[in-house]
Coordinates of C-alpha atoms in Angstrom, one line a residue:
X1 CA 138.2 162.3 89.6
X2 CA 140.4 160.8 92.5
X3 CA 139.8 157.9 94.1
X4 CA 138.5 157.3 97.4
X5 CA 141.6 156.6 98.8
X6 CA 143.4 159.8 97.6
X7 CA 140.7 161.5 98.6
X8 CA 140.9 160.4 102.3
X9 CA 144.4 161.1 101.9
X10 CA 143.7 164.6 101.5
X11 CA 141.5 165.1 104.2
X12 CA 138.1 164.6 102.5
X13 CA 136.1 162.1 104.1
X14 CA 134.0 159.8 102.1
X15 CA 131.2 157.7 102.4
X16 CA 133.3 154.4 101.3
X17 CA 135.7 154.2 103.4
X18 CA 138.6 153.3 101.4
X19 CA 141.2 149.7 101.9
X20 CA 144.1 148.6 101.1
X21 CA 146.9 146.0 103.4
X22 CA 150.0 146.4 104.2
X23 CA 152.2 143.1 102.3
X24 CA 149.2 142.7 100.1
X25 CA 150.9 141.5 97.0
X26 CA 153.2 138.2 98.5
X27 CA 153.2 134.4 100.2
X28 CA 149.3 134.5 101.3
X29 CA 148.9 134.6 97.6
X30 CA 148.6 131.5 95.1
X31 CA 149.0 133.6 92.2
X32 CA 152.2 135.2 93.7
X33 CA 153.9 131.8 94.7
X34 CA 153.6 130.8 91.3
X35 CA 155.3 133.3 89.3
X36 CA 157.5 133.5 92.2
X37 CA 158.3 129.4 91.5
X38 CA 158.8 130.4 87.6
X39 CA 160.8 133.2 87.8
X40 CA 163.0 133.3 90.9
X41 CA 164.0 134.8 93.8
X42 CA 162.7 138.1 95.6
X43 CA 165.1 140.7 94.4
X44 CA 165.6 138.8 91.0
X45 CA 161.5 139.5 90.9
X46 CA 161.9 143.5 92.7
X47 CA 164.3 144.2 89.6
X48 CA 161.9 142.4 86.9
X49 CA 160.0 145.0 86.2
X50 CA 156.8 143.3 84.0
X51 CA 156.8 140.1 86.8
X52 CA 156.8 143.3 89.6
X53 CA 154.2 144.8 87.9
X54 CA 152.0 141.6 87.5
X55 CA 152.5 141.0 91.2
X56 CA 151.6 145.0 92.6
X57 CA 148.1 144.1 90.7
X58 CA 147.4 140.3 91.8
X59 CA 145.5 142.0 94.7
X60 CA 143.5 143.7 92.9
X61 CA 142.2 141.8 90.7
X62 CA 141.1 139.6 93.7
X63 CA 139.7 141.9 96.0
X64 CA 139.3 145.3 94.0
X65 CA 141.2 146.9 97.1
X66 CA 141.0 151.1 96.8
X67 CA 145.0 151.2 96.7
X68 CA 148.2 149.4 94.6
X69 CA 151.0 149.2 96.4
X70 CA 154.2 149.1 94.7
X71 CA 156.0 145.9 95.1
X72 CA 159.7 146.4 96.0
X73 CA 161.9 146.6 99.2
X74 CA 163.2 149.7 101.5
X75 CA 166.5 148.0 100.7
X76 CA 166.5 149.1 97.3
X77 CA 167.7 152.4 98.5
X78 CA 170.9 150.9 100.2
X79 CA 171.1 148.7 97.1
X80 CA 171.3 151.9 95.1
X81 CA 173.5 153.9 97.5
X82 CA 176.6 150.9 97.1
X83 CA 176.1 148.2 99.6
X84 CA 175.5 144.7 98.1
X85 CA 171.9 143.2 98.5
X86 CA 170.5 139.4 99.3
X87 CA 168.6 137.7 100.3
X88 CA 169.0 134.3 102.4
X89 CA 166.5 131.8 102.2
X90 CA 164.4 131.6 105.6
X91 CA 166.5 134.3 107.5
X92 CA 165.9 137.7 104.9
X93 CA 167.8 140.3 103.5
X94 CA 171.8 140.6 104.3
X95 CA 173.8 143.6 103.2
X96 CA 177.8 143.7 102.9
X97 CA 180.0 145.7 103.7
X98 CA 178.3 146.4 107.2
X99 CA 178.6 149.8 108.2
X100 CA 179.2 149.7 111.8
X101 CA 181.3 153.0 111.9
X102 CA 178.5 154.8 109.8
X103 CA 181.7 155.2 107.2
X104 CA 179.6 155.1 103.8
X105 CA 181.5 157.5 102.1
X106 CA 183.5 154.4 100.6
X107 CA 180.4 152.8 98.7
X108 CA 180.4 153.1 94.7
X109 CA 177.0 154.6 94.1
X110 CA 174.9 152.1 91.9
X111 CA 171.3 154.4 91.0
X112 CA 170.4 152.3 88.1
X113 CA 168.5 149.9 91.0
X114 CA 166.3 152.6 91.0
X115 CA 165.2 152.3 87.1
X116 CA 163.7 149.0 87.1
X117 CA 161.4 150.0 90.0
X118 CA 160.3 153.6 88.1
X119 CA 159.3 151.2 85.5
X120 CA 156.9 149.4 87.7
X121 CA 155.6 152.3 89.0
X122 CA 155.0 153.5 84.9
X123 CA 153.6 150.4 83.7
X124 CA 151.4 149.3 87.2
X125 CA 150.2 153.1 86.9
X126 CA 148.6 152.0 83.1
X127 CA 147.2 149.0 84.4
X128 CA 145.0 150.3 86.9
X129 CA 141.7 151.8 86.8
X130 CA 141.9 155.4 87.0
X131 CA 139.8 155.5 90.8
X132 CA 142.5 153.0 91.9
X133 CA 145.6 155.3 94.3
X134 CA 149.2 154.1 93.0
X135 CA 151.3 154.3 96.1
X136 CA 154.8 154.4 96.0
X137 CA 157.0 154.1 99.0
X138 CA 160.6 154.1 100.9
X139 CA 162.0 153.3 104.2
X140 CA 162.5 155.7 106.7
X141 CA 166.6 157.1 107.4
X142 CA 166.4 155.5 110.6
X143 CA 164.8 152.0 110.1
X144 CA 167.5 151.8 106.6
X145 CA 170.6 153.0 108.8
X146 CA 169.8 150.2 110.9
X147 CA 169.6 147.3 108.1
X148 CA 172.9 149.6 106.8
X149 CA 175.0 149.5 109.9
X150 CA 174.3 145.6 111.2
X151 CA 174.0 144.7 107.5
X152 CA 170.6 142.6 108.2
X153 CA 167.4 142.8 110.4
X154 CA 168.1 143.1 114.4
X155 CA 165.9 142.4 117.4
X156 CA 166.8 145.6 119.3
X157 CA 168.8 147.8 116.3
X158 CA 171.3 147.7 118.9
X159 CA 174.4 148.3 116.5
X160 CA 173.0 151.4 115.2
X161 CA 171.7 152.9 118.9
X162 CA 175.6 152.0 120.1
X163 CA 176.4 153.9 116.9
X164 CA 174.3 157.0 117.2
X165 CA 175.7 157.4 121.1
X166 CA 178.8 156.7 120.1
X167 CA 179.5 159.0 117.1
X168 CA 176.1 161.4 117.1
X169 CA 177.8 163.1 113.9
X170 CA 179.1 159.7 111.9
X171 CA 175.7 158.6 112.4
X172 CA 174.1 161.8 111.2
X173 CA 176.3 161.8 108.2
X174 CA 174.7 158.8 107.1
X175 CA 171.4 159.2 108.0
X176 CA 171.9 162.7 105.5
X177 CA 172.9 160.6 102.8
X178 CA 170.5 158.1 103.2
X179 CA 167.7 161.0 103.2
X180 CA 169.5 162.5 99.6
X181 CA 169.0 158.9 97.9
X182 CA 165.5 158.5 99.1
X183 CA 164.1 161.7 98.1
X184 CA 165.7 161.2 94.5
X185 CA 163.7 158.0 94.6
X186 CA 160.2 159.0 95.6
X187 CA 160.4 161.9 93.1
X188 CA 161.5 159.2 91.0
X189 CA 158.3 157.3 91.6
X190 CA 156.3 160.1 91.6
X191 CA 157.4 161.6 88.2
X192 CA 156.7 157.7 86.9
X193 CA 153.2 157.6 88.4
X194 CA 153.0 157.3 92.2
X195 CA 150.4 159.7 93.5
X196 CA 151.0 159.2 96.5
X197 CA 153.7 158.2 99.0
X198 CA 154.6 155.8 102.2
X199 CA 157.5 156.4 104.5
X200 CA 158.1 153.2 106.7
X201 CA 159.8 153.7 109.9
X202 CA 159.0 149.9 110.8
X203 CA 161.9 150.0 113.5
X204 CA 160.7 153.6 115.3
X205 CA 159.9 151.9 118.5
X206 CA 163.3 151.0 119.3
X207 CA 164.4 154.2 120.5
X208 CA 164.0 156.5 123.7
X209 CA 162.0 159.9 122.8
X210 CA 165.3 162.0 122.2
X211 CA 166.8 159.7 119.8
X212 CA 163.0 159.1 118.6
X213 CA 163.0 163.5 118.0
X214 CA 166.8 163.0 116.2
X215 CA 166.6 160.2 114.4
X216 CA 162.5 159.5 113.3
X217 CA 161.1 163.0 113.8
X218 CA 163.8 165.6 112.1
X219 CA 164.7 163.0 109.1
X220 CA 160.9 162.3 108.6
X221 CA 159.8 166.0 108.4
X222 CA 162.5 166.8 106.1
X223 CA 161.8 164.3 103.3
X224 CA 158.3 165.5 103.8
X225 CA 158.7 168.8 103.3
X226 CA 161.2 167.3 100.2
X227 CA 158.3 166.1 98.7
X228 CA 155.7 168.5 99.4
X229 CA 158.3 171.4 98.0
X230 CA 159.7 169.1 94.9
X231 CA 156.1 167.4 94.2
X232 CA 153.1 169.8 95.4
X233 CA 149.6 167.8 96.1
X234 CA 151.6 164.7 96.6
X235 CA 150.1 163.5 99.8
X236 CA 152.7 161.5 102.4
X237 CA 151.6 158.7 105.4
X238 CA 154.0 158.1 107.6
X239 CA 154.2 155.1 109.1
X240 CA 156.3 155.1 112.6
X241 CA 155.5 151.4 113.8
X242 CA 156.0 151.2 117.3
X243 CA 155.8 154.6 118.4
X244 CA 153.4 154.5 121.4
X245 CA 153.0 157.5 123.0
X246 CA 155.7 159.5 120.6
X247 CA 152.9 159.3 118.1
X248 CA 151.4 162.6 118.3
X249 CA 154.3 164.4 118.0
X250 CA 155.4 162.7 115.2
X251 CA 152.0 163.6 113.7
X252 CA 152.4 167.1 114.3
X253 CA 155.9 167.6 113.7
X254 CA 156.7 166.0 110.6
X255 CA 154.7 167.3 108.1
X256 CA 153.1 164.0 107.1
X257 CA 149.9 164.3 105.4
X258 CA 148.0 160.8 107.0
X259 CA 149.6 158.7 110.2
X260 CA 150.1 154.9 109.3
X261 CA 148.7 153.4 113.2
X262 CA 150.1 149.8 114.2
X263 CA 147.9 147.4 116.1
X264 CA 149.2 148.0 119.1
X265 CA 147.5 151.6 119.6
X266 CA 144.2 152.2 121.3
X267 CA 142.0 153.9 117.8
X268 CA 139.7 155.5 120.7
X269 CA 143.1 157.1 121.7
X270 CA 144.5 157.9 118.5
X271 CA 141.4 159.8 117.6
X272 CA 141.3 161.5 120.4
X273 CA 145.3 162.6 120.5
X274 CA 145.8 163.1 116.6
X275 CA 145.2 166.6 115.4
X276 CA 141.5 167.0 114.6
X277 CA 140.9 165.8 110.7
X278 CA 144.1 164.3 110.2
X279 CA 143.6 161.5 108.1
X280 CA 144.3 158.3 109.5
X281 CA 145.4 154.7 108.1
X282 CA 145.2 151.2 109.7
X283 CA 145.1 149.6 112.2
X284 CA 144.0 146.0 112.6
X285 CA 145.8 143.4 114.2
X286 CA 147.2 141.3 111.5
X287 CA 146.4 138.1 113.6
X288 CA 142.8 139.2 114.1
X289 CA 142.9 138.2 109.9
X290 CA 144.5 135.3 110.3
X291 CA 142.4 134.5 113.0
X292 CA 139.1 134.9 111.5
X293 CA 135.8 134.3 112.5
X294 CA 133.4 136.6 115.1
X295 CA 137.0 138.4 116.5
X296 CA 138.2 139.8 113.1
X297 CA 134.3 141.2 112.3
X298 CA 134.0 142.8 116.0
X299 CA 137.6 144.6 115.5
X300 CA 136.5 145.7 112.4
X301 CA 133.6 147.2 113.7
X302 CA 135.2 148.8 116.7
X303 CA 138.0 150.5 114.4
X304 CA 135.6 152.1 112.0
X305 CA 133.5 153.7 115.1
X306 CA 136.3 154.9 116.4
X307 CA 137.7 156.9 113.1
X308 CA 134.0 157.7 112.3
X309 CA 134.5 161.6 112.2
X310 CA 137.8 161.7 110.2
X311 CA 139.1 160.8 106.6
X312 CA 140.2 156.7 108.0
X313 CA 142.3 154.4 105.0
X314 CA 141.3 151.0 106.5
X315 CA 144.5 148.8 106.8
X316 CA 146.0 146.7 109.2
X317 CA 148.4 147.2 111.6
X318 CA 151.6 145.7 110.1
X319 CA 152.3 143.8 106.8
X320 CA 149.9 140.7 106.6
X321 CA 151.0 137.3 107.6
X322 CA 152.1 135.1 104.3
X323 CA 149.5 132.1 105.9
X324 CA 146.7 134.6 106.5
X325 CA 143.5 132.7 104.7
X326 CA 142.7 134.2 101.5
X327 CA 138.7 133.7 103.2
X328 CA 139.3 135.6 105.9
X329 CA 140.8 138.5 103.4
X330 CA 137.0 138.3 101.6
X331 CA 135.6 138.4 105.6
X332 CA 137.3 141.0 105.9
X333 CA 136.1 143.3 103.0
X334 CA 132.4 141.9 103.1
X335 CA 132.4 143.3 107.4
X336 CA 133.8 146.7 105.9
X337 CA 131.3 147.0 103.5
X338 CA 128.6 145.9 105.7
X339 CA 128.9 148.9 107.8
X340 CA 129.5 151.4 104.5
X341 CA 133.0 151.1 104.3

């Protein structure tokens, strides 16, 4: 039998509403700092595959959450496609050579990043209990062009918007490729145990609704429709942070099977503007759990009334912060239960 969480996934609504956060395995964690002390950096720990493993279930050991999510990086699939990968301590990943003319044609393919992360995905999948959902996911073309092209993180992605103006077909060209490597890797994950699959689009906001139709909508609905033809019953959220009111479009457009919702959308809305029985994931503010206290119970409540008459994965809005209270992650799940989730 599925899990509660697969089953919301594919449009059944249950009674227990299922949970699992965003960033759940990481800093917020005392277990995690540890083995992160003994054995090393980030990606030195992304391309361990037992310390990877150990980390993906740390979570849920301690809370019994519904849902393991893999632990990697969407830069894996740049790593993979020929661009060097680090990290820098306090300022995140970098990426050389930068791609500013979209020109990736010159990168030496290197696909045997991808093999340490399958083997995560195999030996997490064993771990679990069997009513526990193994999620795999990627980044999204756009928000991995943009990391591609400025060769780190960006307030605005402004390198790659000059870029897609500039040269609409250089861009595309690399947004096509970057599509081919990430559908070899979810299959990837899949075939290893990954039943089902997130597609973070964490930069979507950035962008005016024709470039939002190009460049999120279009890639998005083609690696859905990669996965749905390549891995039937695989069920796909996509996760467009940032998209406002270009949400339900995306929702109808793409394929997806459940919307990822950031914090900064109205649930009443949402439920109302989604199509009817979509399943739904999020959306709580990850400061309301840092915060605590009467706020983070009241939010809880207020979210789970509003996706009370459609299949709802209760997560938050955006990756939890690494000083988030491991007490206020147990407030958190005791409120959600309260009220039957």
């Amino acid at each position: 039998m599925p899990g509660t969480l697969l089953e919301n996934l594919n449009g059944t609504r249950t009674a227990k509403r299922p949970v699992w956060l965003m960033r759940q395995a990481g800093r917020y964690l005392p277990e995690y700092r540890a083995l992160r002390a003994e054995k090393g950096g980030f990606l030195e720990l992304v391309y361990d595959s037992p310390s990877a493993a150990e980390i993906t279930v740390q979570p849920l050991r301690r809370f019994g959450f519904d849902g393991a999510i893999l632990f990697s990086d969407i830069l894996i699939v740049p790593h993979a496609m020929g661009q060097n990968l680090w990290f820098e301590a306090g300022e995140g990943p970098r990426l050389a050579p930068q791609l500013i003319d979209g020109a990736w044609q010159g990168l030496s393919e290197a696909k045997h990043h991808f093999d340490p992360v399958y083997k995560t995905v195999e030996l997490v999948r064993g771990m679990l209990d069997p009513d526990v959902t193994m999620l795999g996911f990627a980044g999204s073309p756009w928000t991995v062009a943009t990391y591609m092209v400025a060769g780190q993180g960006s307030k605005d992605q402004g390198a790659s918007r000059a870029l897609a103006h500039r040269d609409p077909s250089a861009f595309q060209s690399l947004i096509d490729a970057i599509e081919a490597a990430t559908i070899e890797y979810l299959i990837g994950q899949i075939d290893a145990g990954a039943e089902a699959i997130q597609l973070f689009d964490s930069w979507a906001g950035s962008l005016s609704p024709k470039q939002f139709e190009r460049w999120v909508i279009a890639p998005n609905a083609r690696l859905a429709a990669a996965i749905h033809e390549k891995r039937p019953g695989i069920p796909v959220i996509g996760f467009p942070k940032g998209a406002g009111a270009k949400l339900p479009a995306y929702a109808r457009e793409t394929g997806v099977d459940a919307c990822g919702i950031d914090e900064t959308q109205d649930p009443v809305w949402i439920d109302a503007e989604l199509p009817k029985d979509m399943p739904v994931q999020g959306n709580l503010d990850p400061m309301l759990l840092l915060a605590g206290e009467d706020a983070l119970d009241q939010s809880v409540r207020d979210i789970c009334k509003a996706f009370a008459d459609r299949p709802h994965v209760f997560n938050l809005g955006h990756g939890i912060d690494k000083t988030t209270p491991i007490a206020h992650v147990d407030q958190l799940l005791q409120t959600l239960r309260s009220i039957g989730g």
